[in-house]
């Protein structure tokens, strides 16, 4: 659906390394519509909810500490097949396995410092959007739409 939404987040290392604009630019240029965005220094409790599925993994404590170490930029992007396409634009979880041309494949080397997050399914996107944007997303018309979709 062209109304599919995904939660994309620049992690603390991406913010520190000045990659916020670069990551936004890729989603903008691809034709996705920005429907929510905020800079937030998340608490460990909030991040534990975001990563609830990974609780119990050996890297979980380190992941939460890293994610809470500085502000992140959370965004909701909308467009055709946004979840799957967003994941493809991010690249593989381990940047060493990410193709050049992907965000992780161009800017990261370590799995624990992979600079960005993207929802892995429509259902998890819905949960993540509700967690990070309880106030809701922004409804507006993008007048470019007729040039992006048939
Ligand atoms: P993704 O972020 O690609 O959805 P995930 O949901 O499996 O991957 O894991 C969430 C984050 O946890 C991932 O971006 C980086 C970290 N992580 C995953 N596997 C890891 C590992 N084996 N060692 C260290 N960090 C890991
Ligand atoms: Mg994941």
Short mmCIF file of C-alpha atoms and ligand atoms in Angstrom, two decimals:
data_model
loop_
_atom_site.label_atom_id
_atom_site.label_comp_id
_atom_site.label_asym_id
_atom_site.label_seq_id
_atom_site.Cartn_x
_atom_site.Cartn_y
_atom_site.Cartn_z
CA UNK A 1 0.00 0.00 0.00
CA UNK A 2 1.20 3.54 -0.69
CA UNK A 3 -0.02 4.39 2.82
CA UNK A 4 2.26 1.83 4.50
CA UNK A 5 4.29 3.36 7.33
CA UNK A 6 7.61 2.39 8.90
CA UNK A 7 9.52 3.59 11.94
CA UNK A 8 13.06 4.65 11.06
CA UNK A 9 15.45 5.85 13.75
CA UNK A 10 18.93 7.37 13.61
CA UNK A 11 20.74 5.83 16.58
CA UNK A 12 23.02 7.82 18.94
CA UNK A 13 26.15 7.04 16.87
CA UNK A 14 24.40 8.26 13.70
CA UNK A 15 23.47 11.51 15.45
CA UNK A 16 27.01 12.00 16.85
CA UNK A 17 28.56 11.28 13.46
CA UNK A 18 26.42 13.85 11.68
CA UNK A 19 24.49 11.37 9.56
CA UNK A 20 20.95 12.57 10.35
CA UNK A 21 20.65 14.69 7.21
CA UNK A 22 22.14 11.98 5.01
CA UNK A 23 19.66 9.38 6.25
CA UNK A 24 16.68 11.74 5.93
CA UNK A 25 17.84 12.72 2.42
CA UNK A 26 17.83 9.10 1.23
CA UNK A 27 14.22 8.53 2.33
CA UNK A 28 13.11 11.90 0.94
CA UNK A 29 14.77 11.36 -2.43
CA UNK A 30 13.40 7.82 -2.73
CA UNK A 31 9.90 9.31 -2.64
CA UNK A 32 8.80 8.49 0.89
CA UNK A 33 6.70 11.00 2.80
CA UNK A 34 7.83 12.20 6.23
CA UNK A 35 4.83 12.03 8.58
CA UNK A 36 6.52 12.32 12.01
CA UNK A 37 9.96 13.20 13.38
CA UNK A 38 11.57 14.01 16.73
CA UNK A 39 14.94 14.19 18.53
CA UNK A 40 14.69 12.32 21.82
CA UNK A 41 17.09 11.15 24.50
CA UNK A 42 15.26 7.93 25.37
CA UNK A 43 15.29 6.28 28.80
CA UNK A 44 16.48 2.68 29.24
CA UNK A 45 12.89 1.74 30.19
CA UNK A 46 11.54 3.14 26.90
CA UNK A 47 14.28 1.38 24.91
CA UNK A 48 13.57 -1.92 26.67
CA UNK A 49 10.01 -1.66 25.36
CA UNK A 50 11.28 -0.87 21.86
CA UNK A 51 13.60 -3.89 21.93
CA UNK A 52 11.32 -6.15 24.04
CA UNK A 53 11.70 -9.02 21.52
CA UNK A 54 15.47 -9.13 22.18
CA UNK A 55 15.28 -9.30 25.97
CA UNK A 56 17.43 -12.23 27.08
CA UNK A 57 19.97 -11.93 24.25
CA UNK A 58 23.57 -11.64 25.49
CA UNK A 59 23.99 -8.25 23.78
CA UNK A 60 20.74 -6.80 25.22
CA UNK A 61 22.26 -4.83 28.16
CA UNK A 62 24.95 -3.32 25.89
CA UNK A 63 22.33 -2.49 23.26
CA UNK A 64 20.18 -0.59 25.77
CA UNK A 65 23.21 1.27 27.18
CA UNK A 66 24.31 2.30 23.67
CA UNK A 67 20.82 3.37 22.64
CA UNK A 68 20.43 5.44 25.84
CA UNK A 69 23.89 7.04 25.49
CA UNK A 70 22.63 10.04 23.51
CA UNK A 71 19.69 11.40 21.57
CA UNK A 72 18.16 9.54 18.65
CA UNK A 73 16.07 10.86 15.75
CA UNK A 74 12.83 8.94 15.38
CA UNK A 75 10.86 9.26 12.15
CA UNK A 76 7.84 7.77 10.45
CA UNK A 77 8.09 7.44 6.67
CA UNK A 78 5.10 6.56 4.51
CA UNK A 79 4.95 5.11 1.00
CA UNK A 80 4.76 2.02 -1.20
CA UNK A 81 6.08 -1.05 0.66
CA UNK A 82 7.73 1.30 3.21
CA UNK A 83 8.68 -1.42 5.73
CA UNK A 84 10.47 -3.78 3.35
CA UNK A 85 11.98 -1.00 1.25
CA UNK A 86 13.15 0.80 4.40
CA UNK A 87 14.94 -2.35 5.57
CA UNK A 88 16.55 -2.73 2.13
CA UNK A 89 17.77 0.88 2.30
CA UNK A 90 19.26 0.26 5.78
CA UNK A 91 21.12 -2.93 4.79
CA UNK A 92 21.80 -6.06 6.83
CA UNK A 93 21.91 -5.94 10.65
CA UNK A 94 25.66 -6.60 10.58
CA UNK A 95 27.20 -3.80 8.49
CA UNK A 96 29.94 -6.16 7.30
CA UNK A 97 27.17 -8.03 5.46
CA UNK A 98 25.44 -4.87 4.19
CA UNK A 99 25.87 -4.08 0.51
CA UNK A 100 27.59 -0.85 -0.46
CA UNK A 101 24.85 1.59 -1.39
CA UNK A 102 22.87 0.79 1.74
CA UNK A 103 23.05 3.13 4.75
CA UNK A 104 24.86 0.61 6.97
CA UNK A 105 26.94 -0.61 4.03
CA UNK A 106 28.14 2.93 3.37
CA UNK A 107 28.61 4.26 6.92
CA UNK A 108 29.07 1.45 9.46
CA UNK A 109 31.31 -1.50 10.32
CA UNK A 110 30.18 -2.92 13.66
CA UNK A 111 26.87 -4.65 14.46
CA UNK A 112 26.72 -2.84 17.81
CA UNK A 113 27.20 0.58 16.11
CA UNK A 114 25.04 0.21 13.03
CA UNK A 115 23.69 3.83 13.11
CA UNK A 116 20.05 3.23 12.18
CA UNK A 117 16.91 1.23 12.96
CA UNK A 118 14.03 0.23 10.72
CA UNK A 119 10.87 -1.74 11.56
CA UNK A 120 11.02 -5.36 10.36
CA UNK A 121 7.29 -5.92 9.68
CA UNK A 122 4.07 -3.93 9.30
CA UNK A 123 2.89 -5.16 12.73
CA UNK A 124 6.11 -4.15 14.52
CA UNK A 125 6.02 -0.80 12.67
CA UNK A 126 2.57 -0.13 14.15
CA UNK A 127 3.82 -0.98 17.66
CA UNK A 128 6.97 1.13 17.29
CA UNK A 129 5.08 4.12 15.87
CA UNK A 130 2.65 3.97 18.83
CA UNK A 131 5.56 3.71 21.29
CA UNK A 132 7.59 6.63 19.90
CA UNK A 133 4.71 8.83 18.72
CA UNK A 134 1.84 8.35 21.20
CA UNK A 135 0.65 11.83 20.14
CA UNK A 136 0.10 10.49 16.60
CA UNK A 137 1.55 11.32 13.20
CA UNK A 138 0.96 14.37 11.00
CA UNK A 139 -1.71 14.18 8.27
CA UNK A 140 -1.01 16.35 5.23
CA UNK A 141 -1.09 16.22 1.45
CA UNK A 142 2.15 15.88 -0.48
CA UNK A 143 1.48 17.51 -3.85
CA UNK A 144 4.31 15.43 -5.42
CA UNK A 145 2.38 12.19 -4.99
CA UNK A 146 1.17 12.05 -8.61
CA UNK A 147 4.82 12.12 -9.75
CA UNK A 148 5.87 9.27 -7.44
CA UNK A 149 2.95 6.84 -7.78
CA UNK A 150 0.86 5.84 -10.81
P1 LIG B 1 17.89 -4.97 13.15
O1 LIG B 1 18.33 -3.68 13.83
O2 LIG B 1 18.56 -5.15 11.82
O3 LIG B 1 16.38 -5.11 13.09
P2 LIG B 1 17.77 -6.85 15.37
O4 LIG B 1 16.38 -6.36 15.58
O5 LIG B 1 17.99 -8.32 15.27
O6 LIG B 1 18.42 -6.19 14.06
O7 LIG B 1 18.71 -6.33 16.53
C1 LIG B 1 18.56 -5.01 17.00
C2 LIG B 1 19.90 -4.38 17.20
O8 LIG B 1 20.64 -5.12 18.18
C3 LIG B 1 20.79 -4.39 15.95
O9 LIG B 1 20.53 -3.30 15.10
C4 LIG B 1 22.15 -4.31 16.55
C5 LIG B 1 22.02 -5.10 17.83
N1 LIG B 1 22.47 -6.47 17.63
C6 LIG B 1 21.83 -7.45 16.95
N2 LIG B 1 22.54 -8.59 16.94
C7 LIG B 1 23.66 -8.31 17.64
C8 LIG B 1 24.82 -9.06 17.99
N3 LIG B 1 24.95 -10.33 17.63
N4 LIG B 1 25.79 -8.43 18.71
C9 LIG B 1 25.66 -7.14 19.08
N5 LIG B 1 24.60 -6.38 18.77
C10 LIG B 1 23.63 -6.96 18.08
MG1 LIG B 2 14.98 -5.30 14.58
#
